[in-house]
Amino acid sequence: MTEPVLALRGISKRFGEVVVAEDLDLTVAPGEAIGIVGPNGAGKSTLFSMIAGEQKPDSGAISMLGRDISSLPAQDRTRIGIGRTFQIPRPFEGMSVFENLLVFATSGAGLHGHAAYTRAAETGERVGLGDVLNAQAGSLGLLARKRLELARGLASDPTVLLLDEVAGGLTEPEVADLVELIRGVQQEGLAIVWIEHVVHALTQTVRRLACLAGGRLIADGDPFEVLDDPVVREVYLGTTLTTEEDTA
Amino acid sequence: MNTPNSLLIRRSRRSSNLSFVALGLVAVGLVMMPYVVYQSVTSSMVMLFVLVIIASMWNLLAGFGGLVSIGQQAYIGIGAYTVIVMADLGVHPLIGVFFGALTSAMLALPTSWLAFRLRGDYFAVGTWVIAEVYRLVMIKFQFVGGADGKSLVGLSGLDPVMRSALTYWFALGIAILTVLGCFWLLRSRIGLALTAIRDDEVSARAGGIDATRIKRIVYLVSAAGCGLAGGILVVDALRVQPDAIFSVSWSAYMIFIVIIGGIGYLEGPLIGALVFFAMQQFLAEMGTWYLMLLGVLAICAAAWFPKGLWGAFSQKTGFRLFPVGYHVAQRFDTPVDSRAPLFRN
Ligand SMILES: Nc1ncnc2c1ncn2[C@@H]1O[C@H](COP(=O)(O)OP(=O)(O)OP(=O)(O)O)[C@@H](O)[C@H]1O
Ligand SMILES: [Mg+2]
């Protein structure tokens, strides 16, 4: 049996009274695509922060391909292949789009010289930022910033990519492009964990869906079964999931 | 696999080649100065070069590394005292200046272990306290003159005019090396990481950058630069006085220069040092008023030109004297989809 690309065991985390993870387990197989849904403030982004090493869980262990990475700092996790996007994009505002990508291609993917340039330009072109490679990242609008987040994640040559609401605010054709792009990279062998409120984008991409609520995964399995699960519908009642699903 | 050879990245633009010619001419002009102007002019310009050096160092540290130190005078003092001690041991003072850079960097390493535990305001205050500790330790040593300081031996035999010109050229040379060194550093891989840290440290770590390591490098480089500046000050004044050399006003000058000139731009400290130097020359008679004027100016600059004079100018014109960026001059000509996959695992 191959080692899971990511394995979270007994992860707990709270901010004061707010419980964002409680004895949470999650495994991601190599090349697998998993969607994560859950109500606002459930702790989805915090979960990514803990996997990426930006925040520490109160307890529990995280391993990647069989190696315990719980004590690795964020930069080392990027280098060994955990890519992440920030829900609220965090570009290097004073640098160009290309330079943003170059950081990830050099420090993240460990490339040098022309190989790094090529990767930076390729990932930029691939997400549709080819025309603005020389533009200052601080001058980009929200959509372009989101694309840049995705491209930066790709540029670091990850084994698993954590996507945090990259489809929010996109038009239908843009969502379709995004889905095609993400399916494309997944077919090249990249494992994907995708937090998204735009549920139909998820159902077109993933074969497994988990729902995070109250610090636990209250459902985990086939996307349509999870979405039909009465418990999941309960936590989502009157929130984005139901409306998105009904319009989809 | 087809390699997209058509991708072309440029590190400089035509305008910056011109600016290099202009800078070269300025440098040549500065080298000729001792032949054309009075000695009083060149000897006062040594201070300009010292200001350029220490402000460039503070800009690296605070403008890029986000390390707002108000204790860099520690390394100015250490550099100065190194020259004094080495001269007593028979080392030529101009050589001693380079040892000053070395001792400053060496002491900066253990200091960084301590100071880097502090964040934000605490770091600023902590570095100041550390500088004071260095001063207090220094005046305990009688062999370097205690609280009175000590004179420099080894240069007094020289003809005063010759010595003054030599000091001028030496200071000019080190200032040029410092500016070029900063330029080289920012163009390197470390510079790319440093610029990313300047913009967003959390994001930089997510990009695979070991921010703490990069900051430590910058802290050591900046200590070495301040050590050089301290050495020049001793060579110029022929003596060291602990309260003056370890004075926190050095930090005030650095901050003023960098804020006025443009923080986070290599060009900022150059412009800022010129402005500051000019003000010093014309307004020094005003005494305390002059210091208050400086403070008011710095606050106004911070309010209206948050990126300083250079920042305001370069944002309007897009002009950079020192091109450190990467410009995509030509993109791929093959369509994206026909190229090799991004992931091979
Ligand atoms: N650094 C922090 N300090 C204190 N509380 C925090 C911190 N980060 C997140 N929280 C809180 O933890 C909870 C979970 O936040 P998180 O951003 O992980 O939610 P989310 O599931 O991603 O929500 P959304 O769908 O709105 O993005 C929220 O209540 C948030 O206010
Ligand atoms: Mg979130």
XYZ file of C-alpha atoms and ligand atoms in Angstrom:
625
model
C 0.000 0.000 0.000
C 1.298 3.469 -0.829
C 1.708 6.002 1.981
C -0.924 8.755 2.050
C 0.389 12.022 0.727
C -1.125 13.706 3.766
C -2.251 12.145 7.017
C -3.719 14.185 9.869
C -4.177 12.348 13.151
C -6.039 13.646 16.181
C -5.709 17.315 15.245
C -7.266 19.674 17.785
C -7.282 23.449 17.737
C -9.273 26.117 19.499
C -9.222 29.897 19.675
C -10.469 30.613 23.183
C -13.981 29.227 23.211
C -14.115 28.635 19.456
C -13.344 25.029 18.568
C -12.046 24.794 14.996
C -10.737 21.221 15.110
C -11.381 18.435 17.583
C -9.559 15.135 17.330
C -9.755 15.394 13.569
C -8.386 12.704 11.229
C -7.942 13.077 7.487
C -5.911 11.162 4.937
C -5.268 12.137 1.345
C -4.037 9.507 -1.112
C -1.465 10.435 -3.789
C -3.178 12.105 -6.725
C -6.521 12.198 -4.952
C -8.858 15.211 -5.190
C -10.887 16.026 -2.095
C -13.411 18.798 -1.635
C -14.093 20.365 1.736
C -17.274 22.223 2.564
C -18.550 23.588 5.829
C -20.301 26.625 7.250
C -18.530 29.973 7.584
C -16.137 30.002 10.493
C -16.068 26.207 10.757
C -12.266 26.210 10.689
C -11.552 25.152 7.104
C -8.942 27.821 6.443
C -7.386 27.205 9.837
C -7.075 23.535 8.905
C -5.063 24.556 5.818
C -2.931 26.878 7.919
C -2.085 23.964 10.177
C -1.248 21.658 7.269
C 0.895 24.352 5.672
C 2.688 25.069 8.955
C 1.553 28.649 9.374
C -0.294 27.787 12.583
C 0.349 24.996 15.077
C -2.394 22.625 16.183
C -2.896 22.366 19.946
C -2.402 18.625 19.610
C -2.207 15.937 16.981
C 0.266 14.977 14.257
C 0.576 15.638 10.543
C 2.600 13.440 8.232
C 3.406 13.554 4.560
C 4.241 10.400 2.625
C 4.919 8.618 5.917
C 7.182 11.311 7.357
C 6.099 13.236 10.453
C 6.167 16.916 9.511
C 4.472 18.279 12.637
C 7.534 20.273 13.656
C 8.573 21.488 10.197
C 8.298 25.252 9.617
C 6.069 26.550 6.813
C 8.869 27.127 4.289
C 10.118 23.542 4.619
C 6.626 22.177 4.064
C 6.393 24.169 0.847
C 9.758 22.815 -0.267
C 8.789 19.189 0.336
C 5.658 19.634 -1.722
C 2.755 21.185 0.175
C 1.391 24.059 -1.877
C -1.322 26.349 -0.557
C -3.357 29.335 -1.610
C -4.616 31.994 0.781
C -8.363 32.566 0.908
C -7.691 36.304 0.968
C -4.894 36.572 -1.607
C -1.533 37.634 -0.218
C 0.563 38.589 -3.241
C 3.903 40.373 -2.877
C 2.326 43.683 -3.827
C 5.473 45.549 -4.751
C 6.687 42.798 -7.092
C 5.492 41.917 -10.567
C 3.298 38.902 -11.262
C 6.302 37.164 -12.794
C 8.506 37.931 -9.775
C 5.805 36.615 -7.455
C 5.870 33.346 -9.350
C 9.651 33.337 -9.509
C 9.826 33.333 -5.703
C 7.802 30.130 -5.630
C 9.738 28.581 -8.516
C 13.124 29.275 -6.869
C 12.577 29.041 -3.111
C 9.613 26.680 -3.334
C 10.421 24.353 -6.234
C 14.204 24.778 -5.821
C 14.787 25.693 -9.462
C 17.565 27.924 -10.756
C 18.119 30.237 -13.700
C 16.208 29.585 -16.884
C 14.385 26.577 -15.469
C 12.939 28.815 -12.765
C 12.031 31.533 -15.292
C 10.300 28.947 -17.445
C 8.271 27.537 -14.602
C 7.247 30.997 -13.400
C 6.140 32.074 -16.870
C 4.416 28.751 -17.609
C 2.316 28.751 -14.462
C 1.403 32.379 -15.086
C 0.320 31.622 -18.658
C -1.534 28.576 -17.506
C -3.855 30.462 -15.143
C -4.440 33.159 -17.733
C -2.072 35.828 -16.405
C 0.201 35.688 -19.451
C -0.674 39.216 -20.509
C 0.089 40.772 -17.144
C 3.322 39.011 -16.177
C 5.082 42.370 -15.866
C 2.255 44.100 -14.012
C 2.761 44.945 -10.373
C 0.820 42.465 -8.264
C -0.501 45.258 -6.037
C -2.309 46.736 -9.028
C -4.320 43.573 -9.775
C -8.052 43.234 -9.144
C -9.466 40.499 -6.938
C -9.955 37.943 -9.700
C -6.422 38.294 -11.004
C -5.153 38.069 -7.432
C -6.999 34.783 -7.020
C -5.487 33.476 -10.224
C -2.101 34.548 -8.965
C -2.659 32.599 -5.743
C -3.371 29.511 -7.804
C -0.367 30.065 -10.061
C 1.936 30.607 -7.096
C 0.728 27.335 -5.616
C 1.455 25.562 -8.885
C 4.846 27.243 -9.342
C 6.233 25.698 -6.161
C 5.849 22.237 -7.786
C 3.707 20.714 -5.036
C 2.744 17.093 -4.498
C -0.434 18.210 -2.809
C -2.120 21.545 -3.412
C -4.435 23.176 -0.874
C -6.945 25.474 -2.600
C -8.933 27.859 -0.415
C -11.999 29.266 -2.184
C -10.346 29.999 -5.501
C -13.703 29.982 -7.347
C -15.500 32.553 -5.191
C -16.661 35.547 -7.219
C -15.964 34.012 -10.614
C -18.505 34.068 -13.459
C -19.857 30.752 -14.783
C -17.475 30.582 -17.778
C -14.565 31.456 -15.483
C -15.573 28.690 -13.085
C -15.639 26.291 -16.037
C -12.093 27.347 -17.035
C -10.906 26.955 -13.471
C -12.433 23.492 -13.162
C -10.754 22.443 -16.391
C -7.409 23.771 -15.170
C -7.616 22.036 -11.806
C -8.753 18.766 -13.352
C -5.815 19.084 -15.717
C -3.188 19.409 -13.020
C -4.832 16.656 -11.012
C -4.616 14.311 -13.989
C -0.889 15.043 -14.062
C -0.690 13.412 -10.632
C -1.146 16.320 -8.232
C -3.262 15.671 -5.135
C -5.808 18.421 -4.463
C -7.645 19.478 -1.331
C -10.151 22.143 -2.273
C -12.213 24.245 0.127
C -15.083 25.778 -1.807
C -18.533 27.258 -1.330
C -19.209 27.043 -5.091
C -20.290 23.437 -4.724
C -20.894 22.593 -8.365
C -17.256 23.453 -9.126
C -16.292 20.841 -6.550
C -18.649 18.146 -7.750
C -17.204 18.459 -11.257
C -13.676 18.000 -9.945
C -13.574 15.727 -6.903
C -14.630 12.172 -6.219
C -14.588 12.681 -2.477
C -16.175 15.387 -0.385
C -15.870 16.099 3.342
C -17.897 18.461 5.473
C -16.265 20.233 8.407
C -18.481 21.483 11.208
C -17.939 21.856 14.934
C -14.299 20.887 14.522
C -15.127 17.470 13.078
C -15.651 15.961 9.660
C -19.352 15.244 9.989
C -19.444 13.549 6.578
C -16.797 12.225 4.218
C -17.359 10.253 1.030
C -19.067 10.408 -2.347
C -19.834 14.077 -3.109
C -23.509 13.632 -3.923
C -24.182 11.380 -0.971
C -22.475 13.881 1.336
C -24.526 16.734 -0.087
C -27.714 14.727 0.413
C -26.788 13.763 3.951
C -29.442 15.203 6.289
C -26.780 16.169 8.875
C -24.873 18.170 6.239
C -28.067 19.814 5.003
C -28.869 20.645 8.609
C -25.617 22.585 9.267
C -26.014 24.342 5.955
C -29.683 25.223 6.292
C -30.280 28.645 4.806
C -26.615 29.196 3.970
C -24.607 29.277 0.793
C -24.519 25.543 0.113
C -28.260 25.165 -0.394
C -28.563 28.246 -2.587
C -25.512 27.354 -4.673
C -26.724 23.826 -5.094
C -30.196 24.894 -6.093
C -28.910 27.309 -8.706
C -26.331 24.822 -10.020
C 9.889 17.566 -24.726
C 9.903 20.883 -26.480
C 11.701 23.618 -24.583
C 10.213 27.086 -24.931
C 13.397 28.882 -25.894
C 11.590 32.017 -26.817
C 11.107 33.103 -23.195
C 13.362 36.094 -22.606
C 13.966 37.693 -19.209
C 15.788 41.006 -18.872
C 17.347 42.285 -15.673
C 17.825 45.842 -16.877
C 16.274 48.320 -19.257
C 17.833 50.792 -21.626
C 17.084 53.728 -19.338
C 19.046 52.061 -16.558
C 22.090 51.604 -18.781
C 22.033 55.346 -19.257
C 21.671 55.877 -15.554
C 24.735 53.709 -14.987
C 26.763 55.904 -17.293
C 25.482 58.927 -15.382
C 26.347 57.320 -12.047
C 29.802 56.446 -13.347
C 30.368 60.062 -14.337
C 29.235 61.237 -10.905
C 31.672 58.765 -9.324
C 34.547 60.036 -11.491
C 33.603 63.603 -10.598
C 33.659 62.725 -6.904
C 37.072 61.086 -7.248
C 38.450 64.299 -8.821
C 37.066 66.522 -6.066
C 40.231 66.798 -3.920
C 42.017 68.317 -6.932
C 39.419 70.988 -7.583
C 37.839 72.107 -4.304
C 39.089 73.248 -0.908
C 40.057 70.650 1.626
C 37.274 71.846 3.934
C 34.712 70.762 1.340
C 36.096 67.274 0.814
C 36.589 66.703 4.516
C 32.983 67.603 5.253
C 31.897 65.222 2.491
C 33.369 62.290 4.394
C 30.322 62.635 6.622
C 28.067 62.434 3.553
C 29.657 59.116 2.601
C 29.271 57.798 6.134
C 25.595 58.774 6.031
C 25.126 57.027 2.694
C 26.678 53.869 4.123
C 24.740 53.708 7.374
C 21.454 54.707 5.743
C 21.871 52.067 3.022
C 22.449 49.508 5.734
C 19.409 50.591 7.701
C 17.328 50.503 4.548
C 18.329 46.884 3.939
C 17.551 46.027 7.506
C 14.265 47.869 8.030
C 13.083 48.538 4.505
C 13.541 44.985 3.291
C 14.023 42.767 6.335
C 11.341 44.555 8.363
C 13.867 44.748 11.220
C 13.363 48.215 12.671
C 16.528 48.557 14.719
C 17.473 51.656 16.663
C 20.691 50.105 17.870
C 22.937 50.048 14.812
C 25.243 52.516 16.576
C 26.470 49.439 18.445
C 28.252 48.331 15.272
C 29.455 51.821 14.406
C 31.114 51.837 17.824
C 32.519 48.340 17.514
C 33.977 49.147 14.102
C 35.566 52.300 15.465
C 37.077 50.620 18.491
C 38.395 47.766 16.369
C 40.404 50.250 14.300
C 41.836 51.814 17.494
C 42.822 48.466 18.991
C 44.250 47.069 15.750
C 46.282 50.253 15.256
C 47.787 49.756 18.717
C 48.770 46.290 17.560
C 50.496 47.804 14.551
C 47.845 47.235 11.874
C 47.422 50.111 9.433
C 44.172 51.951 10.258
C 42.826 51.700 6.727
C 43.243 47.918 6.913
C 41.832 48.025 10.415
C 38.565 49.412 9.043
C 37.927 46.084 7.320
C 38.627 44.235 10.548
C 36.050 46.566 12.071
C 33.474 45.213 9.643
C 34.500 41.688 10.578
C 34.250 42.138 14.363
C 30.912 43.904 13.949
C 29.506 41.011 11.933
C 30.954 38.484 14.369
C 29.375 40.182 17.381
C 26.134 40.657 15.437
C 25.645 36.900 15.213
C 25.219 36.182 18.957
C 23.402 39.514 19.291
C 20.896 38.365 16.681
C 20.134 35.216 18.673
C 19.047 37.494 21.482
C 17.437 40.322 19.507
C 15.500 38.068 17.091
C 13.516 36.716 20.021
C 11.911 40.148 20.238
C 9.172 41.272 17.864
C 8.186 44.671 16.531
C 8.508 47.472 19.079
C 10.337 45.200 21.484
C 12.954 44.498 18.846
C 13.492 48.241 18.313
C 13.849 48.993 22.003
C 15.864 45.819 22.579
C 18.458 46.742 19.963
C 18.833 50.159 21.596
C 19.378 48.564 24.994
C 21.935 46.189 23.490
C 23.806 49.146 21.971
C 23.883 50.819 25.383
C 25.253 47.635 26.906
C 28.043 47.593 24.324
C 28.874 51.194 25.222
C 28.867 50.484 28.961
C 31.117 47.478 28.468
C 33.459 49.486 26.257
C 34.020 52.291 28.794
C 35.019 49.691 31.380
C 38.154 48.923 29.389
C 40.983 51.242 30.371
C 43.243 50.142 27.523
C 40.869 51.899 25.090
C 40.633 54.971 27.306
C 37.532 54.222 29.365
C 34.905 56.946 29.277
C 37.343 59.451 27.750
C 37.979 57.512 24.567
C 41.297 57.216 22.817
C 43.330 58.662 19.980
C 44.223 56.759 16.856
C 47.888 56.061 16.230
C 49.357 55.187 12.861
C 48.083 58.051 10.690
C 49.437 61.065 12.570
C 52.731 61.011 10.671
C 51.045 61.825 7.358
C 50.926 65.272 5.804
C 47.478 66.718 6.769
C 46.459 67.580 3.200
C 47.450 64.158 1.954
C 45.735 62.480 4.889
C 42.548 64.411 4.282
C 42.466 63.453 0.601
C 43.249 59.849 1.438
C 40.425 59.717 3.972
C 38.071 61.251 1.429
C 38.937 58.689 -1.260
C 38.783 55.862 1.202
C 35.322 56.903 2.438
C 34.130 57.450 -1.128
C 35.409 54.038 -2.177
C 33.662 52.279 0.684
C 30.424 54.185 0.062
C 30.491 53.126 -3.595
C 31.268 49.537 -2.626
C 28.418 49.561 -0.112
C 25.894 50.837 -2.641
C 27.089 48.385 -5.293
C 27.067 45.627 -2.671
C 23.434 46.383 -1.832
C 22.613 46.409 -5.528
C 24.318 43.061 -6.052
C 22.615 41.578 -2.983
C 19.165 42.694 -4.109
C 19.693 41.332 -7.611
C 20.717 37.952 -6.238
C 18.464 35.133 -5.119
C 18.654 36.503 -1.591
C 17.379 39.827 -2.920
C 14.325 38.199 -4.474
C 13.574 36.545 -1.139
C 14.245 39.765 0.739
C 11.882 41.752 -1.458
C 9.209 39.116 -0.896
C 9.736 39.324 2.869
C 9.461 43.106 2.630
C 6.032 42.746 1.023
C 4.557 39.916 3.106
C 6.496 37.670 5.424
C 3.804 35.020 5.932
C 3.364 34.782 2.191
C 7.140 34.582 1.723
C 7.359 31.604 4.071
C 4.550 29.958 2.133
C 6.754 30.493 -0.925
C 9.506 28.374 0.610
C 11.626 31.238 1.944
C 13.426 30.756 5.244
C 12.662 34.295 6.392
C 14.585 34.058 9.647
C 17.754 32.952 7.884
C 17.497 35.729 5.298
C 16.877 38.313 8.001
C 19.893 37.091 9.930
C 22.068 37.446 6.838
C 20.826 40.988 6.357
C 21.412 41.783 10.008
C 25.029 40.611 9.742
C 25.601 42.492 6.478
C 24.170 45.639 7.980
C 26.355 45.272 11.083
C 29.417 44.898 8.872
C 28.471 48.026 6.916
C 28.013 50.033 10.090
C 31.379 48.695 11.281
C 32.973 50.134 8.137
C 31.264 53.460 8.781
C 32.567 53.503 12.364
C 36.067 52.783 11.104
C 35.879 55.671 8.652
C 34.723 58.010 11.431
C 37.797 57.148 13.513
C 40.176 57.466 10.579
C 38.623 60.863 9.896
C 38.549 62.201 13.463
C 41.738 60.443 14.624
C 40.090 59.626 17.917
C 37.099 57.850 19.373
C 34.796 59.103 22.079
C 32.424 56.420 23.390
C 29.364 58.610 24.030
C 29.553 60.091 20.535
C 30.303 56.906 18.630
C 27.637 54.860 20.449
C 25.140 57.717 20.274
C 21.544 56.890 19.411
C 21.493 59.950 17.147
C 23.154 57.793 14.492
C 19.970 55.757 14.444
C 17.915 58.929 14.259
C 19.949 60.031 11.223
C 19.578 56.671 9.485
C 15.842 56.628 10.040
C 15.403 60.227 8.906
C 17.447 59.692 5.756
C 15.681 56.498 4.779
C 12.179 57.831 5.486
C 12.801 61.066 3.567
C 14.573 59.328 0.694
C 12.283 56.335 0.292
C 12.237 53.164 2.360
C 12.585 49.908 0.435
C 14.317 51.533 -2.539
C 18.074 51.309 -3.081
C 17.986 54.881 -4.347
C 16.173 56.144 -1.234
C 19.192 56.411 1.106
C 21.205 58.220 -1.596
C 18.585 60.933 -2.070
C 17.848 61.078 1.645
C 21.530 61.398 2.561
C 21.926 64.284 0.108
C 18.913 66.094 1.566
C 20.050 65.476 5.122
C 23.633 66.489 4.384
C 22.497 69.722 2.727
C 20.291 70.528 5.690
C 23.149 69.826 8.068
C 25.379 72.231 6.165
C 22.895 75.073 5.930
C 20.923 74.737 9.127
C 23.476 73.531 11.655
C 23.784 77.020 13.197
C 20.155 76.787 14.246
C 21.075 74.397 17.037
C 18.103 72.673 18.684
C 15.704 74.199 16.193
C 17.456 72.265 13.502
C 16.734 68.963 15.231
C 13.094 69.902 15.682
C 12.868 70.871 12.043
C 14.247 67.455 11.130
C 11.566 65.792 13.204
C 8.769 67.839 11.660
C 10.099 67.167 8.166
C 10.276 63.424 8.793
C 6.692 63.389 10.035
C 5.486 65.411 7.032
C 7.369 63.136 4.650
C 5.897 60.053 6.298
C 2.402 61.554 6.015
C 2.520 62.875 2.428
C 5.241 60.785 0.811
C 4.964 57.449 2.602
C 7.457 56.033 0.119
C 9.774 59.012 0.370
C 11.028 61.339 -2.317
C 12.356 58.541 -4.473
C 9.253 56.425 -4.049
C 6.999 59.290 -5.146
C 9.234 60.040 -8.110
C 9.673 56.462 -9.290
C 5.998 55.633 -8.946
C 5.173 58.569 -11.205
C 7.864 57.918 -13.776
C 8.560 54.203 -13.416
C 12.236 55.104 -13.384
C 14.766 53.065 -11.396
C 18.425 53.907 -11.060
C 19.248 50.371 -9.963
C 17.203 47.761 -11.784
C 16.832 44.786 -9.478
C 13.695 43.302 -10.992
C 12.927 40.756 -13.690
C 11.288 41.940 -16.858
C 9.611 39.476 -19.223
C 10.805 40.874 -22.540
C 9.373 38.082 -24.653
C 6.815 35.386 -23.859
C 6.537 31.861 -25.216
C 5.387 31.618 -28.793
C 3.985 28.100 -28.445
C 0.435 27.738 -27.148
C 0.335 26.739 -23.496
C -1.504 23.436 -23.944
C 1.023 21.954 -26.329
C 3.796 22.111 -23.790
C 5.041 19.577 -21.301
C 2.948 18.911 -18.199
C 3.763 20.921 -15.093
C 3.876 17.891 -12.868
C 5.963 14.840 -13.424
C 5.345 12.824 -10.261
N -5.768 33.757 14.453
C -6.995 33.632 14.964
N -7.265 34.061 16.210
C -8.498 33.922 16.738
N -9.528 33.384 16.102
C -9.330 32.946 14.852
C -8.063 33.049 14.212
N -8.158 32.527 12.965
C -9.429 32.129 12.847
N -10.146 32.373 13.966
C -11.541 32.035 14.190
O -11.650 30.663 13.993
C -12.845 30.350 13.291
C -12.527 29.573 12.041
O -11.918 30.440 11.085
P -11.597 29.926 9.616
O -11.099 31.099 8.867
O -10.708 28.761 9.701
O -13.017 29.501 9.097
P -13.463 29.003 7.647
O -14.111 27.692 7.808
O -12.331 29.082 6.704
O -14.560 30.093 7.285
P -14.953 30.749 5.872
O -15.840 29.787 5.161
O -15.679 31.992 6.251
O -13.696 31.014 5.143
C -13.556 31.664 13.053
O -14.509 31.838 14.063
C -12.470 32.687 13.187
O -12.985 33.905 13.665
Mg -11.905 30.171 5.128
